[in-house]
XYZ file of C-alpha atoms in Angstrom:
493
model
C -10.765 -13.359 -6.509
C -14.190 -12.031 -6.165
C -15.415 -8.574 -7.344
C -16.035 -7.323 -3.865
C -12.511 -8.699 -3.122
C -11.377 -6.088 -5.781
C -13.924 -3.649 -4.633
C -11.859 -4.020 -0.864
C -8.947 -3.580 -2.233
C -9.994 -0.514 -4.566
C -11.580 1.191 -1.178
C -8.373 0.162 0.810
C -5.936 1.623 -1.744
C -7.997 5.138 -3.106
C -5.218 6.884 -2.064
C -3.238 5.442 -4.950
C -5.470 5.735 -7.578
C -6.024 9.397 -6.762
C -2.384 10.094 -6.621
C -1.941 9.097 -9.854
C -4.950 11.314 -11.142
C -3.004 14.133 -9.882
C -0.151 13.135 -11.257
C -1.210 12.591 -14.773
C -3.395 15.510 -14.772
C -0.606 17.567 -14.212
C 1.862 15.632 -16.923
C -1.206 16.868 -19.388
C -0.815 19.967 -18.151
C 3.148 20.126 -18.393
C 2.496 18.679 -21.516
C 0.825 21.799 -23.008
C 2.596 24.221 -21.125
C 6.585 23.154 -21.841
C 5.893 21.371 -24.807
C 6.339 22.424 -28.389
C 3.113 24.000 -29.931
C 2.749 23.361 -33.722
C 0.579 25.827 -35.528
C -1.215 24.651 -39.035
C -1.993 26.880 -42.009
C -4.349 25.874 -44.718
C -5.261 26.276 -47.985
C -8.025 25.150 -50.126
C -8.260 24.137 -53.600
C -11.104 23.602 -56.107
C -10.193 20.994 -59.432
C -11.877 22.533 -61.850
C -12.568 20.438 -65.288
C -14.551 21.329 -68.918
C -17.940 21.590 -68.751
C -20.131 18.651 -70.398
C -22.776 19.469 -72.524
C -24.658 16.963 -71.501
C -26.042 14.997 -68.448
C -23.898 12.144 -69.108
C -20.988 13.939 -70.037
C -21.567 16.567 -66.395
C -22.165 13.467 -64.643
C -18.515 11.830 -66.209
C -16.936 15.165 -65.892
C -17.673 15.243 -61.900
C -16.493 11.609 -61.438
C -13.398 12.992 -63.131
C -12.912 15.597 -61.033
C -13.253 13.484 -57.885
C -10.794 11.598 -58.887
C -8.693 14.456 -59.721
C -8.955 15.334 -56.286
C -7.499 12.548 -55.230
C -4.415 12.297 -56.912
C -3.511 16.186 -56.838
C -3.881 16.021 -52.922
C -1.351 12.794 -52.953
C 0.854 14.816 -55.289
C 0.938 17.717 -52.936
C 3.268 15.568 -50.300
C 5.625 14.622 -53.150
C 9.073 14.969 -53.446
C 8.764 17.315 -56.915
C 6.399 19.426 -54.635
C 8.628 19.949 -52.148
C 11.658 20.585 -53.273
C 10.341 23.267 -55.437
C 8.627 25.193 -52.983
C 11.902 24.824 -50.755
C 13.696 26.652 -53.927
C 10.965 29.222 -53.837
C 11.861 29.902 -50.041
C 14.889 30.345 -51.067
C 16.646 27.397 -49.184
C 15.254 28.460 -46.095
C 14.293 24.884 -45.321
C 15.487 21.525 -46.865
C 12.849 19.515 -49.085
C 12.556 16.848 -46.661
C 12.094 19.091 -43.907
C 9.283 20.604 -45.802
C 7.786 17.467 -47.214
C 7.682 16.152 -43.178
C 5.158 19.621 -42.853
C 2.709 18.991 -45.248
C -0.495 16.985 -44.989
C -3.370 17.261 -47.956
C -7.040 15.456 -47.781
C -9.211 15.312 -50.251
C -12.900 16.402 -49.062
C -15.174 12.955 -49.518
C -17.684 13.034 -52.557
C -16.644 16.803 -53.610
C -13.488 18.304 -55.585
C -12.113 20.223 -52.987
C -8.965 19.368 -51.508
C -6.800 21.413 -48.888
C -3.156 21.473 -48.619
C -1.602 22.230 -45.035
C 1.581 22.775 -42.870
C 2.640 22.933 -39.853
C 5.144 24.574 -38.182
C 5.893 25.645 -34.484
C 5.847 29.411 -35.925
C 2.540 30.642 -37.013
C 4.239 32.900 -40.119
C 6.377 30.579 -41.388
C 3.507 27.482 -41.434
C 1.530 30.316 -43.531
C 4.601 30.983 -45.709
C 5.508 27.523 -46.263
C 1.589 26.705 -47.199
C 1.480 29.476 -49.585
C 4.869 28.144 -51.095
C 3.359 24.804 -51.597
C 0.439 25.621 -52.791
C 1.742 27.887 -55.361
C 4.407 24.862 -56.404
C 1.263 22.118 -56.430
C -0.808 24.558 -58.829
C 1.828 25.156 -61.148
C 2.689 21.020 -61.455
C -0.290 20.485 -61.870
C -0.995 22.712 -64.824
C 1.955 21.258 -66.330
C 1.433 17.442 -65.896
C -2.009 18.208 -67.159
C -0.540 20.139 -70.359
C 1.824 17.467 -71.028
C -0.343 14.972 -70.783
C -3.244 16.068 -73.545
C -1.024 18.976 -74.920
C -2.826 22.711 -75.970
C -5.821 23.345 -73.411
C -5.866 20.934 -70.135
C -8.740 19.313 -69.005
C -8.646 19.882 -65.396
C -6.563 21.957 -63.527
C -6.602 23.280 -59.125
C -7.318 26.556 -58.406
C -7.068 28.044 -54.854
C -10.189 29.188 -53.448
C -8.960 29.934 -50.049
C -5.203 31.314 -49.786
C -3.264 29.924 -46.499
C -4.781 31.367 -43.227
C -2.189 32.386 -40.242
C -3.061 30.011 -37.995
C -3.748 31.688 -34.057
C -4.339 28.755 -31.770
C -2.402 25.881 -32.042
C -2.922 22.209 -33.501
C -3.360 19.207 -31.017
C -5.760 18.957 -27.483
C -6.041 22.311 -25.343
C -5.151 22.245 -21.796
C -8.660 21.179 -20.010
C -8.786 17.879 -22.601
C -4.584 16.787 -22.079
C -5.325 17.379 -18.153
C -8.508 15.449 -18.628
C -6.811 12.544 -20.266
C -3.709 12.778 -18.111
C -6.315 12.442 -15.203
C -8.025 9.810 -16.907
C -4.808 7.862 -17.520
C -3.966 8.208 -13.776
C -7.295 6.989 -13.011
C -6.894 3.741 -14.947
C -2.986 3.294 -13.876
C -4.067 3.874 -10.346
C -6.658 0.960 -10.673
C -4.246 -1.325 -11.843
C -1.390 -0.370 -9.625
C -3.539 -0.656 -6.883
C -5.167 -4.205 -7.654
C -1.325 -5.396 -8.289
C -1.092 -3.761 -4.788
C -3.979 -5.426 -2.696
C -2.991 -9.016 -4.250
C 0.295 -8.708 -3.337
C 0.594 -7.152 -0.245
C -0.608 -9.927 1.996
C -0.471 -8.083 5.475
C -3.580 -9.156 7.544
C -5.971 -6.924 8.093
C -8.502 -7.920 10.676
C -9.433 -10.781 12.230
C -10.980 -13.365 9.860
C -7.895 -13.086 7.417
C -5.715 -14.031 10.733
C -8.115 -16.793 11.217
C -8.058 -17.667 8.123
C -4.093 -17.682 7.790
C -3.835 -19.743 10.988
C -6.799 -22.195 11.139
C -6.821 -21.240 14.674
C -9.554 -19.401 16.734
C -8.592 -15.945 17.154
C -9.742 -15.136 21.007
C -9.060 -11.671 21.275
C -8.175 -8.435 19.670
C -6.275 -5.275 21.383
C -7.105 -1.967 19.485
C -4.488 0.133 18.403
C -4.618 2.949 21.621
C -2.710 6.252 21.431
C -2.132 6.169 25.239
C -1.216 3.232 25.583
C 2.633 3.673 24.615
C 2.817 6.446 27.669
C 2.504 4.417 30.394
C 4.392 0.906 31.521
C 1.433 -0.991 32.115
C -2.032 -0.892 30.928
C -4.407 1.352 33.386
C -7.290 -1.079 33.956
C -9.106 1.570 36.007
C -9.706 3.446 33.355
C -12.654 3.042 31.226
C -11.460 2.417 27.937
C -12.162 0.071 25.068
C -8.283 -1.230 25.349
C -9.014 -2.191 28.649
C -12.397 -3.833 27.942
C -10.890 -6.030 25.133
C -8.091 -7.329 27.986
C -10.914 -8.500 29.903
C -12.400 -10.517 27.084
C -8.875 -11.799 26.056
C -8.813 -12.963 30.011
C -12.212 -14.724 30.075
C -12.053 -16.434 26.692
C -8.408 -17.672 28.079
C -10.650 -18.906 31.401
C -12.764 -21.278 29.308
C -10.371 -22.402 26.894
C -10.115 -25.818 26.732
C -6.748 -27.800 25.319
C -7.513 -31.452 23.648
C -8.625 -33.612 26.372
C -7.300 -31.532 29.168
C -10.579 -30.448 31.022
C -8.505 -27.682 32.738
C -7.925 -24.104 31.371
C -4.389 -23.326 30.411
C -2.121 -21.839 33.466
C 1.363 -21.836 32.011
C 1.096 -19.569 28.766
C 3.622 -18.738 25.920
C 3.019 -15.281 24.152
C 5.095 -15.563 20.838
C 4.647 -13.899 17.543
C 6.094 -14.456 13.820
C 8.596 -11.228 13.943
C 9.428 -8.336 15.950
C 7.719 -5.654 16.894
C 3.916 -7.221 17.288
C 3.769 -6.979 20.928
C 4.810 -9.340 22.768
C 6.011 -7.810 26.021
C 3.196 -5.332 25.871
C 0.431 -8.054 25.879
C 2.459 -10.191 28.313
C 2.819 -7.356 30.934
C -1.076 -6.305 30.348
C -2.440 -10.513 30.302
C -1.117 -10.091 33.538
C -2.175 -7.212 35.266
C -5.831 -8.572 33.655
C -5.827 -11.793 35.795
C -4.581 -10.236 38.659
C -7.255 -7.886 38.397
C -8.988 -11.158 38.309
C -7.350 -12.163 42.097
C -5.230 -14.685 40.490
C -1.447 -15.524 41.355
C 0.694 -14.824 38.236
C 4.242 -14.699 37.508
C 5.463 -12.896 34.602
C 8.567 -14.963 32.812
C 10.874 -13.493 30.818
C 11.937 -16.240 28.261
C 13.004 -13.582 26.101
C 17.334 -14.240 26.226
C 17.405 -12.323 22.371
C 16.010 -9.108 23.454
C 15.039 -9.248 27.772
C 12.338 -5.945 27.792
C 10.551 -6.943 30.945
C 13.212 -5.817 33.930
C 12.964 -2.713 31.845
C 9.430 -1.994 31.339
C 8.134 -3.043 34.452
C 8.655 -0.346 37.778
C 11.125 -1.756 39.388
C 13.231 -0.429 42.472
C 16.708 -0.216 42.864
C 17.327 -3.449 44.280
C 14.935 -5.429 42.250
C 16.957 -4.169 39.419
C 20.191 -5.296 40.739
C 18.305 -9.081 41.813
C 17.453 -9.033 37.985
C 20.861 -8.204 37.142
C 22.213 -10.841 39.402
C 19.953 -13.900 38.968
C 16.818 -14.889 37.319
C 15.608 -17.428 34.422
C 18.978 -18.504 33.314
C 20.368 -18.876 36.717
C 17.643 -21.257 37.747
C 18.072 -23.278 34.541
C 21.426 -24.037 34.874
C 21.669 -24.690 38.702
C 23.381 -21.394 39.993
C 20.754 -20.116 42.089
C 17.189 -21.893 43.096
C 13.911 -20.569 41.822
C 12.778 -18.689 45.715
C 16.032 -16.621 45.086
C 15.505 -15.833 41.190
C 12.162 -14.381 41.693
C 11.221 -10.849 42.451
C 7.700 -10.781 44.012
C 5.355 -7.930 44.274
C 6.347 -5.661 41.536
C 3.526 -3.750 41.311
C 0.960 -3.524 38.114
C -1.347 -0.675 38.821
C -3.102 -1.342 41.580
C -2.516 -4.970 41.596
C 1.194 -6.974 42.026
C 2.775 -9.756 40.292
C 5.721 -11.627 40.671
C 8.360 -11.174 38.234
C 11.006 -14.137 36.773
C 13.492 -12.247 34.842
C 15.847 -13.117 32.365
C 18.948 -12.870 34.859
C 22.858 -12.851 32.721
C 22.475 -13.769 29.320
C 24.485 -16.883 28.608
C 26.732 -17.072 25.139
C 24.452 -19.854 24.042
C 20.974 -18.649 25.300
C 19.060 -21.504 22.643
C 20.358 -23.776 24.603
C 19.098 -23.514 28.322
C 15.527 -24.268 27.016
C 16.795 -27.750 25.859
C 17.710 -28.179 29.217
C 15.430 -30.684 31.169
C 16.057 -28.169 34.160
C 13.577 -26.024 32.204
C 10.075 -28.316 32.090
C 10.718 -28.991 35.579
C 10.886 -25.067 36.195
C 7.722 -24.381 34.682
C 5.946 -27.035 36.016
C 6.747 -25.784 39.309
C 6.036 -22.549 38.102
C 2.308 -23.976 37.114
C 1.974 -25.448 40.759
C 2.761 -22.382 42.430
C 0.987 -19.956 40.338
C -2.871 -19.685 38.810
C -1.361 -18.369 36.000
C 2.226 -18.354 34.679
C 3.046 -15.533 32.030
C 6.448 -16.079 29.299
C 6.918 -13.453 27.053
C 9.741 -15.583 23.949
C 11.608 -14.193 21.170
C 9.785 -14.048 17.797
C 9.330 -17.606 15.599
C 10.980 -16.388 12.379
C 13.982 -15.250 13.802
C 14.621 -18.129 17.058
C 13.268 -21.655 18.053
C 13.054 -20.507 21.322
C 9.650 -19.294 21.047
C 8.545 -23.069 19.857
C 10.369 -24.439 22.419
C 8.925 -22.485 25.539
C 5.510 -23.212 23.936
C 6.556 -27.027 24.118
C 7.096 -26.571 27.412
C 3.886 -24.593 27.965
C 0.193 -25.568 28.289
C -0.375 -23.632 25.002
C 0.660 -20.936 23.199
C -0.895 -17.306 22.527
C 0.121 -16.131 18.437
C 0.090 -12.468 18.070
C -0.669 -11.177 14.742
C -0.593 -7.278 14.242
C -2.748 -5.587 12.097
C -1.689 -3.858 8.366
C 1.748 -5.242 9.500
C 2.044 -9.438 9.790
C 1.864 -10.863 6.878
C -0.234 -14.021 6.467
C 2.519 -16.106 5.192
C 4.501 -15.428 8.650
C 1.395 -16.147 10.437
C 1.449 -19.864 8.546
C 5.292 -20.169 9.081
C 4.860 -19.035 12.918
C 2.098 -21.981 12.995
C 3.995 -24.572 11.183
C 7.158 -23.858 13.652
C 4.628 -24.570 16.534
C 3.403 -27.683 15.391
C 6.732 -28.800 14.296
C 7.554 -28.439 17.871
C 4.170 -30.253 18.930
C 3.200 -26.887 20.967
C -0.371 -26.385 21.549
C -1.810 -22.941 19.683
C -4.349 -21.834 22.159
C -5.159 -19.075 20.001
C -4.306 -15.848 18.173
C -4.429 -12.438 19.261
C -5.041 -9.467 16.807
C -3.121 -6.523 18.133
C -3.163 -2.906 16.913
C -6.436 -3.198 15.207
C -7.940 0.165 13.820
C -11.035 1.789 15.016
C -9.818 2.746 18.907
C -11.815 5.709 19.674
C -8.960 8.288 20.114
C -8.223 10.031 23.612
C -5.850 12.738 23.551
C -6.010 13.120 27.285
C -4.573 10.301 28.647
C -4.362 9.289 32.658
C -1.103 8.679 34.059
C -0.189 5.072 35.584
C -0.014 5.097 38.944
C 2.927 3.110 38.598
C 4.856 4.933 36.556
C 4.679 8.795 35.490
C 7.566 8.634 32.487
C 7.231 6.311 29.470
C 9.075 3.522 29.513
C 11.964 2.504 27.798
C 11.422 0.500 24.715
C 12.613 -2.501 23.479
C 13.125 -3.925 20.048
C 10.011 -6.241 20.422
C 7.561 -3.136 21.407
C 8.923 -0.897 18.672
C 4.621 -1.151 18.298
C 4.149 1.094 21.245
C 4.006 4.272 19.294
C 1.214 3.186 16.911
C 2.526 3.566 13.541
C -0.689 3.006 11.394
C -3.098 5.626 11.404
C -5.782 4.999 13.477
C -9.536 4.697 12.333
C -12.309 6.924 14.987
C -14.768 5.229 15.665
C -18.479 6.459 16.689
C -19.133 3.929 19.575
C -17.577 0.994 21.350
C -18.215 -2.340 19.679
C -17.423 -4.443 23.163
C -19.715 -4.612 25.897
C -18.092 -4.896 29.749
C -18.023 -8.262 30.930
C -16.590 -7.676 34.273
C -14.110 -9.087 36.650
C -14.226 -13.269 36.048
């Protein structure tokens, strides 16, 4: 990956890397508030050695004492040391318990050494210091005495007693929430790269393009109002409007292989659930009838049939949808004049409407039935422009199948939610069933400008019932303001 790959992902996921600043600033800050506090008291001690009468023998003398330094501070942590000072205290603590305490350094280049211990109570570290020290002067006065025998030649004497210590040993607050933040800081920066590379959800268009080797030819933004109303309100000036439009005119002047005509009988599929489908179907075709173009809406969908429900239908429309429709026609029970339901309205504009009709116990299989090409070439002949909302590819064939069947095929891929390994899958199950991909469609993409009063339809003054495809109606991503619209009006083509 490149840097500004990383620096993407870093801007994408600050959220992260900030939530774990807060959170290890305040484990610092737990840290010094509920933790144990140690306290240290300290004593310093001065070897002191016989004076040379000479340069040589001062200069020898010091060296001594340097070194004396260094072994009485190493005998202050022993065992001897210890356990008499722990009989001074009068058992009060064990020798080992003590000897864990105490710490002694030896001051670089001088012969001072300090002796110290710490203890979580600020009298008792000063007690137990004094103990030791006391205990470390007197060993040492012996092991010198035994060593030459009458008058030692060096000895430690205490220049400073043990202090009572008042604040305690280790970092303050401000420095353990510092580091705690700091710590965050760098965890957040690695959670959140581990993040970015493996959460492969698309996130605009040239990823999707990217994923499918396929043109993307339009994007619908991610609009608040839209999930209030059953159909898109093309009267309205809005930018989810203007992006229909586009999606309509680039569909005008696609061209398929050899096939000098633009495609007529359209598939709208998607990897999964919830991209959609239905909503884009119902909208493509209010847009070309906008356009003055004949379309019939087909609802190929025998998993999860939305459009009877979404769509403002009367009473007896309902119960023709009921009674006959798609899988009717396929199988021979009723002919295609009685299965549809024309002029259901879209807005100002009408459409006719092939629903679903009874679902069969084996609805995979009436698209394998030749019945169904010849359907939707009639369909073709009939209509400018024939509309089939399909289940998703990663759950049925059917959606491969009606594509088969279809001039082409329109892939939907939503925004911060289809990953680009479905998008591949969803165009390997196409070309496995030698559909045509027309194109993709990027739905739900960020940076709608956001309108809080919303027009009714004036086809419909309730929101519709939802289906498990348009679970995407209420956006669920959080939607991006933007300043301006980025699409200019190309008109009615």
């Amino acid at each position: 990956m490149e840097i500004k790959e990383y620096l993407r992902i870093l801007s994408r996921y600050w959220w992260v890397i900030v939530v774990l600043a807060v959170i290890g600033g305040a484990i610092g800050w737990a840290t010094w508030q509920f933790g144990t506090r140690e306290y240290q008291s300290t004593s310093t001690l001065f070897v002191a050695t016989q004076n040379g009468t000479t340069v040589t023998e001062a200069y020898q003398n010091n060296l001594f004492s340097t070194d004396r330094a260094n072994s009485y501070a190493s005998l202050a942590t022993s065992e001897q040391v210890a356990a008499r000072a722990a009989d001074q205290l009068k058992g009060s603590i064990t020798p080992d318990e003590l000897r864990g305490k105490i710490t002694a350094v030896a001051a670089p280049k001088t012969v001072l050494f300090t002796v110290s211990v710490t203890d979580s109570d600020p009298a008792m570290a000063q007690t137990y210091a004094n103990a030791v020290t006391d205990q470390l002067v007197g060993l040492i006065g012996e092991l010198e005495t035994s060593r030459r025998g009458g008058t030692p030649a060096a000895g430690a004497v205490v220049v400073d007693e043990a202090n009572y210590p008042i604040k305690p040993v280790g970092l303050g607050m401000p420095i353990r929430v510092a580091v705690g933040a700091a710590g965050g800081v760098l965890l957040g920066i690695l959670a959140a790269i581990l993040v970015g590379v493996l959460d492969r959800r698309v996130r605009g268009r040239e990823p999707v393009a990217d994923s499918t080797d396929a043109a993307v030819i339009g994007g619908l933004p991610a609009d608040p109002s839209r999930s209030k109303v059953g159909v898109v309100d093309l009267d309205r000036d809005g930018l989810y409007a203007e992006r229909l439009r586009e999606l309509r005119t680039n569909l005008r002047f696609a061209r398929l292989s050899d096939d000098p005509e633009p495609p007529k009988v359209i598939a709208v599929t998607s990897p999964s659930s919830g991209e959609g489908r239905t909503t884009l179907a119902i909208d493509l075709a209010a847009a070309l009838a906008e356009a003055g173009r004949s379309v019939i809406l087909v609802d190929g969908d025998f998993r999860g049939s939305a459009l009877a429900e979404r769509l403002p239908l009367d009473a007896s429309m309902k119960e023709s949808a009921a009674a006959r429709g798609l899988s009717t026609t396929i199988a021979g029970e009723s002919n295609i004049v009685e299965a549809i339901i024309p002029d259901v309205p879209l807005g100002h504009h009408r459409v006719a409407l092939l629903p679903t009709g009874p679902i069969p116990a084996r609805p995979g299989e009436l698209w394998a039935n030749d019945r169904a090409t010849e359907l939707l070439d009639e369909l073709g002949d009939t209509y400018d422009y024939v509309v089939v909302d399909t289940p998703p590819l990663g759950q049925y064939n059917d959606g491969a199948l009606v594509a088969a069947l279809s001039d082409g095929a329109l892939l939907l891929a939503r925004i911060r939610r289809t990953t680009s390994a479905k998008l591949r899958r969803g165009v390997q199950t196409l070309h496995a069933a030698n559909a045509i991909l027309i194109g993709t469609v990027a739905t739900f993409e960020p940076g709608h400008r956001r309108q809080l009063n919303a027009p009714k339809s004036a086809t419909s003054n309730a929101a519709p019932p939802k289906s498990a495809d348009d679970e995407d109606d209420a956006p669920t991503e959080g939607l991006v303001e933007s300043s301006q619209q980025s699409a200019s009006r190309h008109g009615s083509d």
